[in-house]
Coordinates of C-alpha atoms in Angstrom, one line a residue:
M1 CA 64.7 89.5 32.6
A2 CA 65.5 91.7 35.7
I3 CA 63.4 94.6 36.6
T4 CA 66.1 97.3 36.4
S5 CA 66.0 100.9 35.7
A6 CA 67.1 100.2 32.2
N7 CA 63.8 98.6 31.3
Q8 CA 61.4 99.9 33.8
L9 CA 60.0 102.4 31.2
E10 CA 59.9 99.6 28.5
L11 CA 57.0 98.1 30.5
L12 CA 54.9 101.0 30.0
Q13 CA 56.0 101.4 26.5
T14 CA 55.1 97.7 25.9
A15 CA 51.7 98.1 27.6
E16 CA 50.8 101.1 25.5
A17 CA 51.8 99.3 22.1
V18 CA 49.8 96.2 23.0
A19 CA 46.9 98.3 24.0
R20 CA 47.0 100.3 20.7
E21 CA 47.2 97.0 18.6
K22 CA 44.3 95.3 20.4
L23 CA 42.1 98.6 20.7
I24 CA 41.8 98.0 24.6
D25 CA 42.7 100.3 27.6
P26 CA 46.5 100.3 28.4
E27 CA 45.5 100.2 32.2
L28 CA 44.4 96.5 31.6
V29 CA 47.6 95.6 30.2
V30 CA 49.7 97.1 33.0
Q31 CA 47.3 95.2 35.3
A32 CA 48.1 91.8 33.5
M33 CA 51.7 92.6 33.8
E34 CA 51.3 93.3 37.6
D35 CA 49.6 90.0 37.9
S36 CA 52.4 88.1 35.9
L37 CA 55.1 89.6 38.1
A38 CA 53.2 88.7 41.2
R39 CA 52.9 85.1 40.0
A40 CA 56.7 84.9 39.4
A41 CA 57.5 86.3 42.7
K42 CA 55.4 83.7 44.5
S43 CA 57.4 81.0 42.5
R44 CA 60.7 82.8 43.8
Y45 CA 59.6 83.4 47.5
G46 CA 57.0 80.8 47.9
A47 CA 53.5 79.9 46.7
D48 CA 51.9 80.4 50.3
M49 CA 53.1 84.1 50.2
D50 CA 50.7 86.8 49.3
I51 CA 53.0 88.8 46.9
R52 CA 51.5 91.9 45.2
V53 CA 53.3 94.1 42.6
H54 CA 52.4 97.7 41.8
I55 CA 54.0 99.1 38.8
D56 CA 54.2 103.1 38.9
R57 CA 52.0 104.5 36.1
K58 CA 54.8 107.3 35.2
T59 CA 58.1 105.9 36.0
G60 CA 57.4 102.2 35.2
R61 CA 59.1 101.2 38.5
A62 CA 57.8 97.9 39.6
Q63 CA 57.3 97.8 43.6
F64 CA 57.0 94.2 45.2
T65 CA 55.1 93.8 48.5
R66 CA 54.5 90.9 50.8
V67 CA 51.1 91.2 52.4
R68 CA 49.9 89.6 55.8
T69 CA 46.2 89.9 56.6
V70 CA 44.9 89.8 60.4
V71 CA 42.4 87.2 61.0
E72 CA 40.7 85.6 63.8
D73 CA 42.5 82.9 65.6
E74 CA 40.2 80.1 64.4
E75 CA 40.6 81.0 60.8
F76 CA 44.6 81.2 61.1
E77 CA 45.8 78.8 58.5
N78 CA 48.8 80.2 56.6
H79 CA 51.4 81.9 58.7
H80 CA 53.0 83.2 55.3
A81 CA 50.1 85.2 54.5
Q82 CA 48.0 85.7 57.7
L83 CA 48.6 87.0 61.2
T84 CA 46.5 86.5 64.4
V85 CA 45.5 89.6 66.5
E86 CA 48.2 88.8 69.0
Q87 CA 51.0 88.4 66.5
A88 CA 49.9 91.6 64.8
R89 CA 50.7 93.6 67.9
Q90 CA 54.2 93.3 67.4
Y91 CA 53.8 95.6 64.3
M92 CA 50.6 97.4 64.9
A93 CA 49.3 99.5 67.8
D94 CA 45.7 98.3 67.4
P95 CA 45.3 95.6 64.9
Q96 CA 41.9 94.8 63.6
I97 CA 40.5 91.9 61.8
G98 CA 41.0 92.5 58.1
D99 CA 44.0 94.9 58.5
E100 CA 46.9 94.3 56.3
L101 CA 50.7 94.4 57.2
K102 CA 52.7 95.3 54.3
D103 CA 56.6 94.6 53.8
D104 CA 58.5 95.4 50.6
V105 CA 60.4 92.6 49.3
P106 CA 63.3 92.7 46.9
P107 CA 62.4 92.5 43.1
V108 CA 63.0 89.4 41.4
E109 CA 64.9 88.4 38.4
L110 CA 62.8 86.6 35.8
G111 CA 64.4 83.7 34.4
R112 CA 63.7 82.1 31.1
I113 CA 60.7 79.9 32.3
A114 CA 59.6 82.6 34.7
A115 CA 59.5 85.0 31.8
Q116 CA 57.5 82.8 29.4
S117 CA 55.0 82.3 32.2
A118 CA 54.7 86.0 32.7
K119 CA 54.2 86.5 29.0
Q120 CA 51.4 83.7 28.9
V121 CA 49.6 85.4 31.7
I122 CA 49.9 88.8 30.1
L123 CA 48.6 87.3 26.7
Q124 CA 45.6 85.6 28.4
K125 CA 44.6 88.9 30.0
V126 CA 44.8 90.8 26.9
R127 CA 42.6 88.2 24.9
E128 CA 40.2 88.4 27.8
A129 CA 40.0 92.1 27.6
E130 CA 39.8 92.0 23.8
R131 CA 36.9 89.7 24.0
D132 CA 35.1 91.8 26.4
R133 CA 35.6 94.9 24.4
Q134 CA 34.3 92.8 21.1
Y135 CA 31.3 91.8 23.3
D136 CA 30.4 95.3 24.4
E137 CA 30.6 96.7 20.9
F138 CA 28.4 94.4 19.3
K139 CA 25.7 93.2 22.0
D140 CA 23.5 96.0 21.0
R141 CA 23.8 95.2 17.1
A142 CA 22.1 91.9 17.3
G143 CA 19.3 91.9 14.8
T144 CA 20.9 93.9 12.2
I145 CA 22.8 93.7 9.0
I146 CA 26.6 94.0 8.8
N147 CA 29.1 94.1 5.9
G148 CA 32.3 92.2 6.4
T149 CA 35.1 90.4 4.7
V150 CA 35.9 86.7 4.4
K151 CA 39.0 85.8 6.4
R152 CA 39.3 82.2 6.2
E153 CA 37.1 79.0 6.1
E154 CA 37.3 76.4 9.2
Y155 CA 35.5 73.1 8.6
G156 CA 32.8 74.7 6.4
N157 CA 32.2 77.6 8.8
I158 CA 33.3 81.2 7.5
I159 CA 35.2 83.3 9.7
V160 CA 34.1 87.3 8.8
D161 CA 36.1 90.2 9.5
I162 CA 33.4 92.4 11.0
G163 CA 35.7 95.6 11.5
R164 CA 36.6 95.8 15.3
G165 CA 36.1 91.9 15.7
E166 CA 35.4 88.6 13.8
G167 CA 32.3 86.8 13.4
I168 CA 31.5 83.1 12.5
L169 CA 28.9 82.1 9.6
R170 CA 28.2 78.5 10.5
R171 CA 28.0 76.1 7.6
N172 CA 24.2 75.6 8.5
E173 CA 23.6 79.3 8.2
K174 CA 24.9 79.6 4.6
I175 CA 22.5 79.6 1.8
G176 CA 22.4 76.5 -0.2
R177 CA 26.0 75.7 -1.5
E178 CA 27.3 79.2 -1.7
S179 CA 30.9 79.5 -1.1
Y180 CA 33.2 82.1 -0.4
R181 CA 37.0 83.0 -0.9
P182 CA 39.3 85.2 1.4
N183 CA 38.7 88.8 0.9
D184 CA 35.3 88.4 -0.6
R185 CA 32.8 90.9 0.7
I186 CA 29.9 89.5 2.4
R187 CA 26.6 90.6 3.9
C188 CA 25.4 88.9 6.9
F189 CA 22.7 89.0 9.7
I190 CA 24.0 89.3 13.4
K191 CA 21.8 86.6 14.7
D192 CA 23.4 86.5 18.3
V193 CA 26.0 88.0 20.5
R194 CA 27.0 86.0 23.5
R195 CA 29.8 86.2 26.1
E196 CA 31.8 83.2 25.7
A197 CA 35.0 82.2 27.6
R198 CA 36.7 80.9 24.2
G199 CA 35.5 80.6 20.5
P200 CA 33.4 83.0 18.6
Q201 CA 31.0 85.4 20.2
V202 CA 29.4 87.0 17.3
F203 CA 27.2 84.5 15.4
L204 CA 26.1 85.5 12.0
S205 CA 23.4 84.0 9.4
R206 CA 22.2 84.2 5.9
T207 CA 19.3 81.7 6.4
A208 CA 17.3 83.5 9.2
P209 CA 13.9 84.9 8.2
D210 CA 14.9 88.1 10.0
F211 CA 17.5 88.4 7.6
M212 CA 15.2 88.9 4.6
A213 CA 13.0 91.1 6.8
A214 CA 16.1 93.4 7.3
L215 CA 17.0 93.4 3.6
F216 CA 13.4 94.5 2.6
K217 CA 13.7 97.4 5.3
M218 CA 16.9 98.6 3.6
E219 CA 15.2 98.4 0.1
V220 CA 11.8 99.8 1.0
P221 CA 11.6 103.0 2.5
E222 CA 7.9 102.8 3.4
I223 CA 8.9 99.7 5.9
Y224 CA 11.9 101.8 7.4
D225 CA 9.4 104.7 8.1
G226 CA 6.8 102.3 9.5
I227 CA 4.1 102.9 6.8
I228 CA 4.2 99.2 5.9
E229 CA 5.0 96.6 8.3
I230 CA 6.4 93.1 8.0
K231 CA 4.1 90.7 10.0
A232 CA 5.7 87.4 9.3
V233 CA 8.4 85.8 7.3
A234 CA 8.9 82.2 6.4
R235 CA 12.0 80.9 4.4
D236 CA 13.2 77.6 2.5
P237 CA 16.5 79.4 2.3
G238 CA 17.9 79.7 -1.2
S239 CA 14.8 78.2 -2.8
R240 CA 11.5 79.9 -1.8
A241 CA 10.1 82.4 0.7
K242 CA 6.9 84.0 1.8
I243 CA 6.6 87.4 3.4
A244 CA 3.4 89.1 5.0
V245 CA 3.1 92.7 4.7
I246 CA 0.5 95.2 5.8
S247 CA 0.0 99.1 5.0
Y248 CA -1.1 101.6 7.6
D249 CA -1.8 104.0 4.9
G250 CA -4.9 103.2 2.7
S251 CA -3.2 104.8 -0.3
I252 CA -0.2 102.6 -0.4
D253 CA -0.3 99.1 -1.7
P254 CA 1.8 97.0 0.6
V255 CA 2.5 94.3 -2.0
G256 CA 3.3 96.9 -4.9
A257 CA 5.4 99.1 -2.6
C258 CA 7.7 95.8 -1.8
V259 CA 7.9 94.8 -5.4
G260 CA 8.9 98.1 -6.7
M261 CA 9.1 99.8 -10.1
R262 CA 9.5 96.7 -12.3
G263 CA 10.3 94.7 -9.6
S264 CA 13.4 96.5 -8.8
R265 CA 13.2 96.4 -4.9
V266 CA 12.3 92.7 -4.6
Q267 CA 14.8 91.8 -7.3
A268 CA 17.6 93.6 -4.9
V269 CA 16.6 91.2 -2.2
V270 CA 16.5 88.2 -4.7
N271 CA 19.9 88.8 -5.8
E272 CA 21.6 89.0 -2.4
L273 CA 19.6 85.7 -1.4
Q274 CA 21.1 83.9 -4.4
G275 CA 18.1 84.0 -6.6
E276 CA 15.4 82.9 -3.7
K277 CA 11.8 83.2 -5.1
I278 CA 9.9 85.5 -2.8
D279 CA 6.1 85.5 -2.5
I280 CA 4.9 88.8 -1.1
I281 CA 1.6 88.3 0.6
P282 CA -0.9 90.9 1.9
W283 CA -1.6 90.4 5.7
N284 CA -5.1 90.1 6.9
E285 CA -6.5 89.7 10.6
D286 CA -8.8 87.0 9.4
Q287 CA -6.9 83.8 9.7
A288 CA -8.9 82.2 7.0
T289 CA -8.4 85.0 4.6
F290 CA -4.7 85.3 5.4
L291 CA -4.3 81.6 4.8
V292 CA -6.1 81.7 1.4
N293 CA -3.4 84.4 0.4
A294 CA -0.4 82.4 2.1
L295 CA -1.2 79.4 -0.3
Q296 CA -1.1 81.4 -3.5
P297 CA -0.8 80.7 -6.4
A298 CA -3.1 77.5 -5.4
E299 CA -6.9 78.5 -5.3
V300 CA -8.8 77.5 -2.2
S301 CA -12.3 76.3 -1.9
K302 CA -13.1 76.2 1.6
V303 CA -11.1 76.7 5.0
V304 CA -12.2 75.2 8.4
I305 CA -10.3 76.5 11.3
D306 CA -10.0 74.3 14.8
E307 CA -8.7 77.1 17.1
D308 CA -8.2 74.9 20.1
A309 CA -5.9 72.6 18.4
A310 CA -4.4 75.5 16.4
R311 CA -5.0 73.5 13.3
I312 CA -6.5 74.5 9.9
E313 CA -8.2 72.4 7.2
V314 CA -7.9 73.6 3.5
V315 CA -10.1 72.3 0.8
V316 CA -8.9 72.8 -2.8
P317 CA -10.1 71.7 -6.3
D318 CA -8.7 68.3 -7.3
E319 CA -6.6 69.7 -9.9
Q320 CA -5.0 72.5 -7.6
L321 CA -3.6 69.8 -5.1
S322 CA -0.2 69.6 -6.2
L323 CA 0.0 73.2 -6.6
A324 CA -1.2 73.9 -3.1
I325 CA 1.2 71.3 -1.4
G326 CA 4.2 72.5 -3.6
R327 CA 7.3 70.6 -4.7
R328 CA 8.3 68.3 -1.6
G329 CA 5.4 70.2 0.5
Q330 CA 7.4 73.5 0.1
N331 CA 4.4 75.6 -0.5
V332 CA 2.3 74.2 2.5
R333 CA 5.2 74.1 4.7
L334 CA 5.9 77.9 4.1
A335 CA 2.3 78.7 4.5
S336 CA 2.2 76.8 7.9
Q337 CA 5.3 78.6 9.1
L338 CA 3.7 82.1 7.9
T339 CA 0.4 81.4 9.8
G340 CA 1.9 79.6 12.8
L341 CA -1.1 76.7 12.2
D342 CA -0.7 73.3 11.4
I343 CA -2.4 72.9 7.9
D344 CA -4.2 69.8 6.3
I345 CA -4.9 70.1 2.7
M346 CA -7.6 67.9 1.2
T347 CA -9.4 67.9 -2.3
E348 CA -13.0 68.6 -2.9
S349 CA -13.8 64.8 -3.7
D350 CA -11.9 63.9 -0.4
E351 CA -14.0 66.2 1.6
S352 CA -17.2 65.1 -0.2
A353 CA -16.3 61.4 0.7
R354 CA -15.7 62.5 4.3
R355 CA -18.9 64.4 4.6
Q356 CA -20.8 61.4 3.4
A357 CA -19.3 59.1 5.7
E358 CA -20.2 61.4 8.5
F359 CA -23.8 61.4 7.1
T360 CA -24.1 57.8 7.1
E361 CA -22.5 57.4 10.5
R362 CA -25.1 59.8 12.0
T363 CA -27.9 58.3 10.0
N364 CA -27.1 54.7 11.5
L365 CA -26.8 56.4 15.0
F366 CA -30.3 57.9 15.0
M367 CA -31.7 54.7 13.4
E368 CA -30.2 52.3 16.1
A369 CA -30.6 54.6 19.0
L370 CA -34.1 55.9 18.3
D371 CA -35.5 52.9 16.5
I372 CA -36.6 54.8 13.5
D373 CA -36.4 54.1 9.8
E374 CA -33.6 55.5 7.5
M375 CA -35.6 58.4 5.8
M376 CA -36.6 59.8 9.2
A377 CA -32.8 59.5 10.6
Q378 CA -31.5 61.2 7.4
L379 CA -34.2 63.9 7.9
L380 CA -32.7 64.6 11.4
V381 CA -29.0 64.7 10.0
A382 CA -29.6 67.0 7.0
E383 CA -31.2 69.4 9.5
G384 CA -28.1 69.8 11.7
F385 CA -28.6 67.2 14.3
T386 CA -25.4 65.4 15.4
N387 CA -26.2 63.6 18.6
L388 CA -28.9 62.4 20.9
E389 CA -28.6 65.2 23.4
E390 CA -29.5 67.7 20.6
V391 CA -32.5 65.6 19.7
A392 CA -33.4 65.0 23.6
Y393 CA -33.2 68.6 24.8
V394 CA -33.8 71.0 21.9
E395 CA -37.1 73.1 21.9
I396 CA -39.7 70.9 20.3
D397 CA -40.5 73.7 17.7
E398 CA -37.3 72.8 15.9
L399 CA -38.2 69.3 15.5
L400 CA -41.8 70.4 14.3
A401 CA -40.2 72.6 11.6
I402 CA -38.8 69.4 9.7
D403 CA -41.1 68.3 6.9
G404 CA -43.4 65.3 7.8
F405 CA -42.8 65.5 11.8
D406 CA -46.1 66.2 14.0
E407 CA -46.0 67.0 17.5
D408 CA -46.6 63.3 18.6
T409 CA -43.8 62.3 16.4
A410 CA -41.4 65.0 18.0
T411 CA -42.5 64.0 21.6
E412 CA -42.0 60.5 20.9
L413 CA -38.4 61.1 19.4
Q414 CA -37.5 63.1 22.3
A415 CA -38.7 60.6 25.0
R416 CA -36.8 57.9 23.3
A417 CA -33.7 59.9 23.1
R418 CA -33.9 60.9 26.8
D419 CA -34.6 57.1 27.8
K420 CA -31.5 56.1 25.6
I421 CA -29.3 58.8 27.3
E422 CA -30.4 57.9 30.7
A423 CA -29.6 54.1 30.3
A424 CA -26.3 55.1 28.8
N425 CA -25.6 57.5 31.8
Q426 CA -26.6 54.5 34.4
A427 CA -24.6 52.1 32.7
A428 CA -21.4 54.7 33.0
L429 CA -22.0 55.3 36.4
D430 CA -22.4 51.3 36.9
N431 CA -19.1 51.0 35.2
A432 CA -17.4 53.8 37.1
R433 CA -18.3 52.5 40.5
A434 CA -17.1 48.9 39.4
L435 CA -13.6 50.8 38.9
G436 CA -13.6 52.2 42.3
V437 CA -14.7 55.7 41.8
E438 CA -15.6 57.5 45.1
Q439 CA -18.8 59.3 45.6
S440 CA -16.9 62.6 45.9
L441 CA -16.1 62.6 42.1
I442 CA -19.7 61.3 41.2
D443 CA -21.2 64.2 43.1
F444 CA -18.8 67.0 41.5
E445 CA -20.7 69.2 39.2
G446 CA -19.6 69.7 35.8
L447 CA -18.7 66.0 34.9
T448 CA -20.9 63.7 32.9
P449 CA -21.4 60.0 33.8
Q450 CA -19.2 59.2 30.6
M451 CA -16.5 61.7 31.8
I452 CA -16.4 60.1 35.1
E453 CA -16.0 56.6 33.7
A454 CA -13.2 57.8 31.3
L455 CA -11.5 59.3 34.4
A456 CA -11.9 56.1 36.1
K457 CA -10.4 54.0 33.4
D458 CA -7.3 56.5 33.6
G459 CA -6.9 56.1 37.5
V460 CA -8.6 59.3 38.5
K461 CA -10.9 57.9 41.1
S462 CA -11.6 60.7 43.6
L463 CA -12.0 64.3 43.8
E464 CA -8.4 64.6 45.4
D465 CA -7.2 62.7 42.2
F466 CA -9.1 65.1 39.9
A467 CA -7.9 68.3 41.8
T468 CA -4.3 67.2 41.1
C469 CA -4.7 67.0 37.4
A470 CA -3.1 69.6 34.9
D471 CA -5.5 71.3 32.4
W472 CA -3.7 69.5 29.5
E473 CA -4.2 66.1 31.0
L474 CA -8.0 66.7 30.7
A475 CA -8.2 68.5 27.6
G476 CA -5.1 67.7 25.5
G477 CA -2.8 70.1 24.0
W478 CA 0.1 70.5 21.7
T479 CA 3.8 70.4 22.4
T480 CA 6.6 71.6 20.4
V481 CA 9.7 69.4 20.3
D482 CA 12.5 70.2 18.2
G483 CA 10.4 72.1 16.0
Q484 CA 7.9 69.5 15.6
R485 CA 4.3 69.9 17.1
T486 CA 3.3 66.9 19.0
K487 CA -0.2 66.0 20.1
D488 CA -0.7 65.1 23.7
D489 CA -4.3 63.2 24.2
G490 CA -6.4 64.5 26.9
I491 CA -8.7 62.2 29.3
L492 CA -12.0 64.3 28.5
E493 CA -10.7 65.4 25.1
P494 CA -13.2 63.0 23.2
F495 CA -16.0 65.2 25.3
E496 CA -14.6 68.4 23.3
M497 CA -13.6 69.7 26.8
S498 CA -11.4 72.8 26.4
L499 CA -8.3 74.1 28.2
E500 CA -10.3 77.1 30.0
E501 CA -13.1 74.4 31.0
A502 CA -10.7 72.1 32.5
Q503 CA -8.9 74.9 34.3
T504 CA -12.3 76.1 35.9
L505 CA -13.3 72.6 36.9
I506 CA -9.8 71.8 38.5
M507 CA -9.9 75.1 40.3
T508 CA -13.4 74.3 41.7
A509 CA -12.4 70.9 42.9
R510 CA -9.2 72.6 44.6
I511 CA -11.4 75.3 46.3
Q512 CA -14.0 72.6 47.5
L513 CA -11.3 70.5 48.9
G514 CA -9.9 73.7 50.6
W515 CA -6.3 73.5 48.9
V516 CA -7.1 77.0 47.4
D517 CA -8.8 80.2 49.0
P518 CA -11.1 81.8 46.6
A519 CA -10.1 85.3 48.0
D520 CA -6.4 84.6 46.9
L521 CA -7.9 83.9 43.4
E522 CA -9.7 87.0 43.3
S523 CA -6.7 89.3 44.4
E524 CA -4.8 87.5 41.6
E525 CA -7.5 88.3 39.0
V526 CA -7.3 92.0 40.0
E527 CA -3.3 91.8 39.7
E528 CA -3.6 90.6 36.1
E529 CA -6.3 93.1 35.1
I530 CA -4.2 96.1 36.4
A531 CA -1.1 94.4 34.5
E532 CA -3.2 94.3 31.5
G533 CA -4.3 97.7 31.6
E534 CA -0.8 99.0 32.1
E535 CA 0.4 97.0 29.1
E536 CA -2.6 98.4 27.0
A537 CA -1.7 101.9 28.2

C-alpha cells in the first residue's frame, strides 16, 4: 500500500478502532504503526540507515526522516547513520557529540511482503500493550475471589474469561475431578499475577487454602469486620479441610458464627467446594491445646512438644488410633499443616512400653556405672535421675530425700559417679588427642571432652576449624525440600545442644581468634533492638 493522501486518515481511524477493541491507548497503536513503517523503509533504503517515521496525529500524514548522529572519531562505524564532528561541519555551524542531522526522504510504497511485515509488527505491539493493560488491572487483585466464565479447555487446563482479560485454572488447581463446559459460570481465587512475555498472566486456583478463607470471609460478616480472624487453614481439596478461628469479642463464639444458623454459612462454603467436609476449630495460643482441638474428633491423652525440632508427640487411647490418623493419614496430616509441626502419634500401650524400656535402660546404666543393686538403681530412676551428672553434682539433700538413703550412702554414690565421669572424660580426651585435636580446641570453654571427641571424629580438630562451622552443623536442624521436612544431624546434637548455644560458642571462638570485633556485634544488637521496637510500635 502506498502512503497517499487518500489513505492517510485511514491510519488514524484504524488505530482508534483497534484501540477501542483491545481497550488500550490509541497512541500505542500509532507508535506501533510508526515502527512498522520505519522497518519497511529500512528494507527499501538499507538496513544500516536510521530511518524514523512520524505520523501526524491530526492529519495522518506520515513523514519519513533519515537521521545521522554525530559521534567521536573512534566510535565512527556506520557512515549511513553516523557522522564525525569534521563531517558534520559541512551541515552544522557548531556540531556537538550527540547532535542529530535529519533529512526528509521520500515515502515508501509498501509491497505485499512489506505490508504483511508491517501488519505483524503492529499486531505484536498491540498484543504487548494488551498484556501490559491486563497485568496493571489485575496485579493488585491477587489474593481475592473473582467470578468468571469458562471459555475453553486446553489439555485439562481451563481458560476463564474474567472480564477485561483471561485467566488460567490449571489442572492441578481444580478440585477433584470437577469438569466445566464453555460458558459455565465459575468462581476462582486469584492465586498469582505475573508479568509474562507470552502465555497466561493471571493464575487461578480452587484448591488454595486461601480460597476457603476468602469464601468464609464472604459468608461470615464477623470475619469481614475483623471480629473473628482465620488463623490457619489446611485442605485436602475436595475431601476434607480444617480451619482455625479466633474471636476477639468474648460474647461471640467463633465456631458457632462460622457454622451459622442450622449450618447455613458453612454449608454455602461446602457447596462451593464440591462437598468438602470442613472441621472448624477454635484457635489457642497454647500449642498443646490447639493440637488437641486440631485432632478432633479423636481424643488425646497426652501431648509432648519438642520445640527445638518443631515436632510434637501425641498419645491417644488404643481404640482412638485409627480415628486420630484418619483415612490414609488425612486427619493427622491436616492437623500437622494447621499447626506447622510434625506430629508423631502413638497409643497409650506403645507409650507405656517405651517408658518401661527407658526405665530399664537407665536402671542398667546406674547398676553398671555405680556398681549398685537393681533396687537402688530403680529408686534413682523413679526419683527422676536420668544420668550420672545429675547424681554426681546434685545437692546431697535430694539424694537423702529418697527412702532408704542415708548420708554415707549418698556421699558414696556421688563419689562413684564423679570417678566414673572423670574416667570417661579422660578417655574421651585421650581419644581426641590420638585423632590429632589441637590444644586450642581442648582449652576452649563450653565444650566437654565427649564433645571434643565427637568434633575430632568429624574432622574438627582446631579452634579455627570450630569457628568456621555453621550453627546447624553443630546443633542439627530441619530443612524443607519439596514440601517435605528433612532432618540434618548435628555433630553435637547427641549432647542436646541448641541452635542458640551453638551460635554463642561459634561467635565466641571467632572473637578469640580476632575474626570478629565485639564492638561490631554490640552495634548490630542495638540496631536489631531498635528495628524490633519500631515493628512493635
